[in-house]
PDB file of C-alpha atoms in Angstrom:
ATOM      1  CA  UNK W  56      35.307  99.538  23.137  1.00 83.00           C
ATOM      2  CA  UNK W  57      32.403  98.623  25.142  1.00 94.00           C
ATOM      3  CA  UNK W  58      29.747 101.036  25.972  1.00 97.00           C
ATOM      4  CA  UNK W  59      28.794 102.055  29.083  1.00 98.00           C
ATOM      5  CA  UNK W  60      25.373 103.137  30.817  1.00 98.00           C
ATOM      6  CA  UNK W  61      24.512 104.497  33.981  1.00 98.00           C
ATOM      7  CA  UNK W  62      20.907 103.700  35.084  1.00 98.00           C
ATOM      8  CA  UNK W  63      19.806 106.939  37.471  1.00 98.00           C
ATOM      9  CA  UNK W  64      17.849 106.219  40.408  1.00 98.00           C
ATOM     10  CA  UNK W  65      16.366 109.411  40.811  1.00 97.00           C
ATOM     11  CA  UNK W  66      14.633 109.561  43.849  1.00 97.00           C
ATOM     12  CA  UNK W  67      15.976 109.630  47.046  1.00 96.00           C
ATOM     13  CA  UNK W  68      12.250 109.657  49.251  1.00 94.00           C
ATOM     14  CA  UNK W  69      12.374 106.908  51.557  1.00 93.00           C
ATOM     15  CA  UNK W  70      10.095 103.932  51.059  1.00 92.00           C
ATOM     16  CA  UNK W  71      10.646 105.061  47.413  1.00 94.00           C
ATOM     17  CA  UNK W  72       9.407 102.846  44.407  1.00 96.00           C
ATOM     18  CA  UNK W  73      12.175 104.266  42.259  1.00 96.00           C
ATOM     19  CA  UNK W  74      14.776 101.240  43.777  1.00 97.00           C
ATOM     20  CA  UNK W  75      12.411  98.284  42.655  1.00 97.00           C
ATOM     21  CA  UNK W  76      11.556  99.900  39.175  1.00 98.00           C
ATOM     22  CA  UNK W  77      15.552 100.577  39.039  1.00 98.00           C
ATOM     23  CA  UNK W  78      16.493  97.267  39.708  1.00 98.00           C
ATOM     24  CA  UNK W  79      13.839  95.821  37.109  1.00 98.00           C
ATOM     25  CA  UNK W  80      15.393  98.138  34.259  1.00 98.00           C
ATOM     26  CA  UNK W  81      19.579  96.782  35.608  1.00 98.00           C
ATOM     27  CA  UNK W  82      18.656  92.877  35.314  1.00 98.00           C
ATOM     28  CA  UNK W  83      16.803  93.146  32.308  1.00 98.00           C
ATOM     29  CA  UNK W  84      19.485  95.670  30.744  1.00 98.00           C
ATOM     30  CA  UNK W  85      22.801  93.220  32.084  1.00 98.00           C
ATOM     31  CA  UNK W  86      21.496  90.267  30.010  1.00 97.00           C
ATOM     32  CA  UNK W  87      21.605  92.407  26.604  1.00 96.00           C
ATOM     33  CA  UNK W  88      25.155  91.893  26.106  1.00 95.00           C
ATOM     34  CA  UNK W  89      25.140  95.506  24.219  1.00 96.00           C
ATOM     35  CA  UNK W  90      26.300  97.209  26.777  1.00 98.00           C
ATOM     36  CA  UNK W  91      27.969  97.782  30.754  1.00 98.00           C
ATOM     37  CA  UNK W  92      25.128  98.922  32.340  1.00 98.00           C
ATOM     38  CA  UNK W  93      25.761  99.993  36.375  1.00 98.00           C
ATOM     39  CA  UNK W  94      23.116 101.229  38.560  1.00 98.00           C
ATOM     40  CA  UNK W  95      23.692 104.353  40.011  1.00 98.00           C
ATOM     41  CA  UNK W  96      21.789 105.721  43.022  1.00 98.00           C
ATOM     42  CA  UNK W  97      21.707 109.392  43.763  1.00 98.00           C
ATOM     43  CA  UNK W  98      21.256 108.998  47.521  1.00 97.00           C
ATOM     44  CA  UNK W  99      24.366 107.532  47.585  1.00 97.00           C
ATOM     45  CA  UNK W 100      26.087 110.418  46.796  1.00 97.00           C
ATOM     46  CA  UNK W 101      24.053 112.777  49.717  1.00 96.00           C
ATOM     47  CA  UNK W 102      24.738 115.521  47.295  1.00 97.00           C
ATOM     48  CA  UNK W 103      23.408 118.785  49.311  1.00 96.00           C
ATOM     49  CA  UNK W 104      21.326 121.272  48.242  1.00 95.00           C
ATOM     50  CA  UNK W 105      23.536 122.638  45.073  1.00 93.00           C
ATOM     51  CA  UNK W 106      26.817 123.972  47.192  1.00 96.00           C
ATOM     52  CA  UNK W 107      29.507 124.729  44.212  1.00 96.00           C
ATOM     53  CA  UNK W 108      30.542 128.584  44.303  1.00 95.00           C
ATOM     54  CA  UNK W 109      31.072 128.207  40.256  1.00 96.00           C
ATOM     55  CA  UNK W 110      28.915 127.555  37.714  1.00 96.00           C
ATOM     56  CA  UNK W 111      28.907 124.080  36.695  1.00 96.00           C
ATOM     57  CA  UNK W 112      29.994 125.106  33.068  1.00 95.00           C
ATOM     58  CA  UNK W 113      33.298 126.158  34.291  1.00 96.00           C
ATOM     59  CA  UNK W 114      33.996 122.533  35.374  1.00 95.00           C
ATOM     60  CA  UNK W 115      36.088 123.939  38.950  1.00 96.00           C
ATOM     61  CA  UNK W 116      34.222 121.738  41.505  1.00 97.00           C
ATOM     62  CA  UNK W 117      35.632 122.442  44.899  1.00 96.00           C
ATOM     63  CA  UNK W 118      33.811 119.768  46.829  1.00 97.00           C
ATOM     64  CA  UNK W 119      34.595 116.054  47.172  1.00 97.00           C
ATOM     65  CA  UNK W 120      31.002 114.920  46.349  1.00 97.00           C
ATOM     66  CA  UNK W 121      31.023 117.375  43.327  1.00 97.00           C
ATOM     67  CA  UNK W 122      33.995 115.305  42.181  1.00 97.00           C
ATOM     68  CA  UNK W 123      32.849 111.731  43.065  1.00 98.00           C
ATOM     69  CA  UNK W 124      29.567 112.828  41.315  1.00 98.00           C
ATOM     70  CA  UNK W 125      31.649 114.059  38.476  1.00 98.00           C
ATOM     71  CA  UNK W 126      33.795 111.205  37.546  1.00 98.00           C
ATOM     72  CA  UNK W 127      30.635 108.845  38.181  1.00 98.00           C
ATOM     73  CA  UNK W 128      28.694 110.481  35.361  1.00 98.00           C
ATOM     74  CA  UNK W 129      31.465 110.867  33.223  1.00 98.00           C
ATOM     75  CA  UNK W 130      32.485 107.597  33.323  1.00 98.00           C
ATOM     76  CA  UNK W 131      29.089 106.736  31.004  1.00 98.00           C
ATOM     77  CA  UNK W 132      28.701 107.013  27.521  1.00 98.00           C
ATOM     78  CA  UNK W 133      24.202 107.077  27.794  1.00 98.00           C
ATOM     79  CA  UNK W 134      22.276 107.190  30.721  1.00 98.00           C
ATOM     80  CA  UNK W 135      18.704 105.715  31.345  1.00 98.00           C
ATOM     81  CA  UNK W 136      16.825 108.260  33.710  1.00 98.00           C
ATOM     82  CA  UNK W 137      14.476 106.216  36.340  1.00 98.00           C
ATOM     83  CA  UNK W 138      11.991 109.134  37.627  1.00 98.00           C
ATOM     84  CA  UNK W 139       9.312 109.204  39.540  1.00 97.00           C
ATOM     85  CA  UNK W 140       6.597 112.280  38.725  1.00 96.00           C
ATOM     86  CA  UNK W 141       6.191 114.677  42.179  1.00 95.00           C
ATOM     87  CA  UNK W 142       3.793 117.753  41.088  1.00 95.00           C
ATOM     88  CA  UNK W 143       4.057 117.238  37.410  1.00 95.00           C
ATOM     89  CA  UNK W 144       7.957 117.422  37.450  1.00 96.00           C
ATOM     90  CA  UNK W 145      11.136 115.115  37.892  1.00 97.00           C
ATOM     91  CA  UNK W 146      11.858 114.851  41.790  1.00 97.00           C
ATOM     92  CA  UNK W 147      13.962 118.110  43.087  1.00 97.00           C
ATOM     93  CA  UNK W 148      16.461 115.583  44.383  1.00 97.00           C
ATOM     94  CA  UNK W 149      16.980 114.190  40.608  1.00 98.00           C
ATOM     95  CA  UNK W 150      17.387 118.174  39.557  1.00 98.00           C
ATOM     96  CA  UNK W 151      19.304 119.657  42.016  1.00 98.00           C
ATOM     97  CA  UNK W 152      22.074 116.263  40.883  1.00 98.00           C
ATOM     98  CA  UNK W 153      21.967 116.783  37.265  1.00 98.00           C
ATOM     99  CA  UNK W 154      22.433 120.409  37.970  1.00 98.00           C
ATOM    100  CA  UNK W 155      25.646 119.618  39.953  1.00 97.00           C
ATOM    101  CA  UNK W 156      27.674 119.070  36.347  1.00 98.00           C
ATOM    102  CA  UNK W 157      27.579 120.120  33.095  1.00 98.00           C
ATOM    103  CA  UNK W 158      30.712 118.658  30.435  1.00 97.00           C
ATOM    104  CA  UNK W 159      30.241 115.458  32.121  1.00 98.00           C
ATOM    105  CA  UNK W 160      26.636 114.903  30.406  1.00 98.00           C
ATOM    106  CA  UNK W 161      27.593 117.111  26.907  1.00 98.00           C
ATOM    107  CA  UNK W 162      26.953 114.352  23.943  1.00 98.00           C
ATOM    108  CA  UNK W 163      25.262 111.583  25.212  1.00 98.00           C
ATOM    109  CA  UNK W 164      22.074 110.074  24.886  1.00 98.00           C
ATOM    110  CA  UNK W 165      19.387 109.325  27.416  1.00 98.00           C
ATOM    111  CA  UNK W 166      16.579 107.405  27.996  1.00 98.00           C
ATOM    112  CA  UNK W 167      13.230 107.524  30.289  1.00 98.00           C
ATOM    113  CA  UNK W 168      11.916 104.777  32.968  1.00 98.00           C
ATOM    114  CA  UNK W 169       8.826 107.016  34.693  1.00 98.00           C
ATOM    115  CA  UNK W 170       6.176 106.439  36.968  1.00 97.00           C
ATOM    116  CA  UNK W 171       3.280 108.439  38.553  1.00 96.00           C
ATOM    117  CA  UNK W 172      -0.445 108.354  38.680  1.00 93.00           C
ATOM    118  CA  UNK W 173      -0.164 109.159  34.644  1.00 93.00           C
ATOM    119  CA  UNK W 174       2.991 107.284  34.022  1.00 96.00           C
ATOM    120  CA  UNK W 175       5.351 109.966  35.058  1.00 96.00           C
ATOM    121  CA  UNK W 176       5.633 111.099  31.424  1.00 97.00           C
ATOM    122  CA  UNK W 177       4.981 114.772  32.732  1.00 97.00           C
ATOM    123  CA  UNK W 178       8.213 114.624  34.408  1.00 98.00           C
ATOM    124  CA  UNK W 179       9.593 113.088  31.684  1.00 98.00           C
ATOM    125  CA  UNK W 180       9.162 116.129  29.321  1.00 98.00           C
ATOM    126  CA  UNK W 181      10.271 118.674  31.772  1.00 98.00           C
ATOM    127  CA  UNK W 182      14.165 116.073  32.307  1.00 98.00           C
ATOM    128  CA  UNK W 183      14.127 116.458  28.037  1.00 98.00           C
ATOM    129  CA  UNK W 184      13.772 119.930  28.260  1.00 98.00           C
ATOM    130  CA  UNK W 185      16.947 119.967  30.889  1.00 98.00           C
ATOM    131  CA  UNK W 186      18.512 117.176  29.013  1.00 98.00           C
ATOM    132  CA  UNK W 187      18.403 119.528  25.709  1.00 98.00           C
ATOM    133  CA  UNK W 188      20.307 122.102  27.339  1.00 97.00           C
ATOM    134  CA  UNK W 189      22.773 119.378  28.779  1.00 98.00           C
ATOM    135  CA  UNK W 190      23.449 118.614  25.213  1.00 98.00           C
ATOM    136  CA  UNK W 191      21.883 115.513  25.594  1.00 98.00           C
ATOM    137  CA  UNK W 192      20.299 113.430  23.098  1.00 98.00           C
ATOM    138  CA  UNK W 193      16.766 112.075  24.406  1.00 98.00           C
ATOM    139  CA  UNK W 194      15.581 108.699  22.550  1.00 98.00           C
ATOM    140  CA  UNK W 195      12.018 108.706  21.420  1.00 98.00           C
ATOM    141  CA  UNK W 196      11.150 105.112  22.921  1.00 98.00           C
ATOM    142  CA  UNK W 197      10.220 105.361  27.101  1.00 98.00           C
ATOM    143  CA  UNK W 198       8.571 103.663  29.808  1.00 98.00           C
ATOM    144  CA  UNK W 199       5.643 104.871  31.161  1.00 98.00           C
ATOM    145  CA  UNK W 200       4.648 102.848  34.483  1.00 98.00           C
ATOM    146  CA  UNK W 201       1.186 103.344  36.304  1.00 97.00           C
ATOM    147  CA  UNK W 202       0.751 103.605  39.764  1.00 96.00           C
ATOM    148  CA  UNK W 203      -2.555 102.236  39.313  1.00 96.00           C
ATOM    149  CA  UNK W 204      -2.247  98.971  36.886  1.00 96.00           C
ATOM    150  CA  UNK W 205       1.909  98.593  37.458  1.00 96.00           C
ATOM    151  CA  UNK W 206       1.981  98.671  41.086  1.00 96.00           C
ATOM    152  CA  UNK W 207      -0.219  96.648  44.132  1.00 95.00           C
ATOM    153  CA  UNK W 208      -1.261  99.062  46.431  1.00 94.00           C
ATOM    154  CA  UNK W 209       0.384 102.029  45.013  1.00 93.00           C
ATOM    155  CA  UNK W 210       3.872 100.588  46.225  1.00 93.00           C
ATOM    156  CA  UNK W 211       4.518  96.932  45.453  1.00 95.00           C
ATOM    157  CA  UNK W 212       6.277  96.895  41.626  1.00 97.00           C
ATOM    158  CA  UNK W 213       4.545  94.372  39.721  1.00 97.00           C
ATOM    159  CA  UNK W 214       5.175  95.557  36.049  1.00 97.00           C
ATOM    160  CA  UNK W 215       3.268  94.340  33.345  1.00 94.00           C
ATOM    161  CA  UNK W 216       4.401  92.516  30.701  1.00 95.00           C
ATOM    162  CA  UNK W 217       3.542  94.950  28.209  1.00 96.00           C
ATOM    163  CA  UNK W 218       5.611  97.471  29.237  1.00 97.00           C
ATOM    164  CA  UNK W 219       9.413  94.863  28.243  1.00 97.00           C
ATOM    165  CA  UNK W 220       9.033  95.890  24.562  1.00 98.00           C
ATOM    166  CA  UNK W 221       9.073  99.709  25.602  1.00 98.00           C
ATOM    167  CA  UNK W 222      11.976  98.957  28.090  1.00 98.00           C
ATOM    168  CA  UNK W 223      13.476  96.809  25.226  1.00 98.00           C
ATOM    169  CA  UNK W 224      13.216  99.673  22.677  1.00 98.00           C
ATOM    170  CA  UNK W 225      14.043 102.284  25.072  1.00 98.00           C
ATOM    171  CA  UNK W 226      17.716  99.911  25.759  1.00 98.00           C
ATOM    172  CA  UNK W 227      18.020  99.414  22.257  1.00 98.00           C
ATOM    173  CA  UNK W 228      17.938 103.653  21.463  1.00 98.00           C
ATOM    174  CA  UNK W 229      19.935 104.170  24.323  1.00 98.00           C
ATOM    175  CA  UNK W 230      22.752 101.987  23.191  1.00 98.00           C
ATOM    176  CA  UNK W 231      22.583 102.914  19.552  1.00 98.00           C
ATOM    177  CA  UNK W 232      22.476 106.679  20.289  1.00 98.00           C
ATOM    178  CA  UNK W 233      25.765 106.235  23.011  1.00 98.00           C
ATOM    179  CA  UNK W 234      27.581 104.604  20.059  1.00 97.00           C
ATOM    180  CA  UNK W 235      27.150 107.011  17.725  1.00 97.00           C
ATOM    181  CA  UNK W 236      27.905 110.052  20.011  1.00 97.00           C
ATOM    182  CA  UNK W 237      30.988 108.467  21.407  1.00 95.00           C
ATOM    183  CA  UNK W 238      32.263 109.476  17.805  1.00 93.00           C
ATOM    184  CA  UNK W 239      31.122 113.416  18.453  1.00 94.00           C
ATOM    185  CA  UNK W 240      33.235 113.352  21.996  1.00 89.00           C
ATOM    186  CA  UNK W 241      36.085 111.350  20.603  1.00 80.00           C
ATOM    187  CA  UNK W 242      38.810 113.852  18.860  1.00 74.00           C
TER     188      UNK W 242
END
């Protein structure tokens, strides 16, 4: 059965450099042939401030964004996070839709795509601690893009081509990790 991997836009700021880097990661990741990947854009959703009465644990959503956002996410078998870094953190818009669900994310694997002054990897380490608790497996390999030497002007995304093997590696954990935890969520 084929894998499948959501690539998270998560930003939702207009004028946001999140959509170009996201759309880099999608056509390099659709020519690998290891995977579906599908790029999924949180703004889409216009999730609200976190509005479910239960906990997320308990898996009773009561609104019809809760369950779009649901089946969406559960639908994946690894993920491959595309953050930007806002005050040394993931954005609050990325947060606030991972918090939305909890079973959906249990025993998959996820990967990093960051960018920020320093790379973004600062909000990269606070999404593994979150991830952790998610019961997510983080891959070692990421993608650290700088605002300074990946981007003209701060906003046009001109990657280098030293960062493909990172995105290549990061893929390549990604895929191998979904495999091998589709076996922990299959009875």
């Amino acid at each position: 059965m084929t894998l499948n991997i959501g690539i998270i836009l998560g930003s939702t700021r207009p004028g946001r450099n999140g959509e170009a880097v996201a759309k880099w990661v999608y056509e390099i990741a659709s020519q690998r042939g290891d995977a579906n990947y599908e790029l999924v854009d949180i703004a889409e959703y216009k999730l609200p401030h976190l509005d479910e009465a239960m906990p997320p644990s308990l898996g009773q959503y009561s609104q019809p964004h809760t369950k779009a956002w649901a089946a969406k996410i559960d639908s994946f078998d690894g993920f491959v996070f595309v953050t930007p870094e806002y005050n040394h953190s993931t954005s609050g818009a990325l947060k606030n839709a991972i918090d939305f669900l909890y079973s959906e994310w249990n025993n998959k694997a996820a990967g990093f795509v960051s960018y920020g002054s320093v790379g973004g990897t600062r909000a990269v380490e606070h999404l593994r601690l979150i991830m952790a608790e998610l019961q997510v497996a983080t891959v070692r390999a990421q993608v650290a893009l700088s605002l300074f030497t990946d981007f003209e002007n701060f906003s046009t995304f001109r990657p280098g081509e030293h960062q493909l093997p990172s995105l290549d590696a990061t893929l390549s954990q990604v895929a191998s990790w979904s495999q091998a935890l589709r076996t922990v969520r299959t009875p």
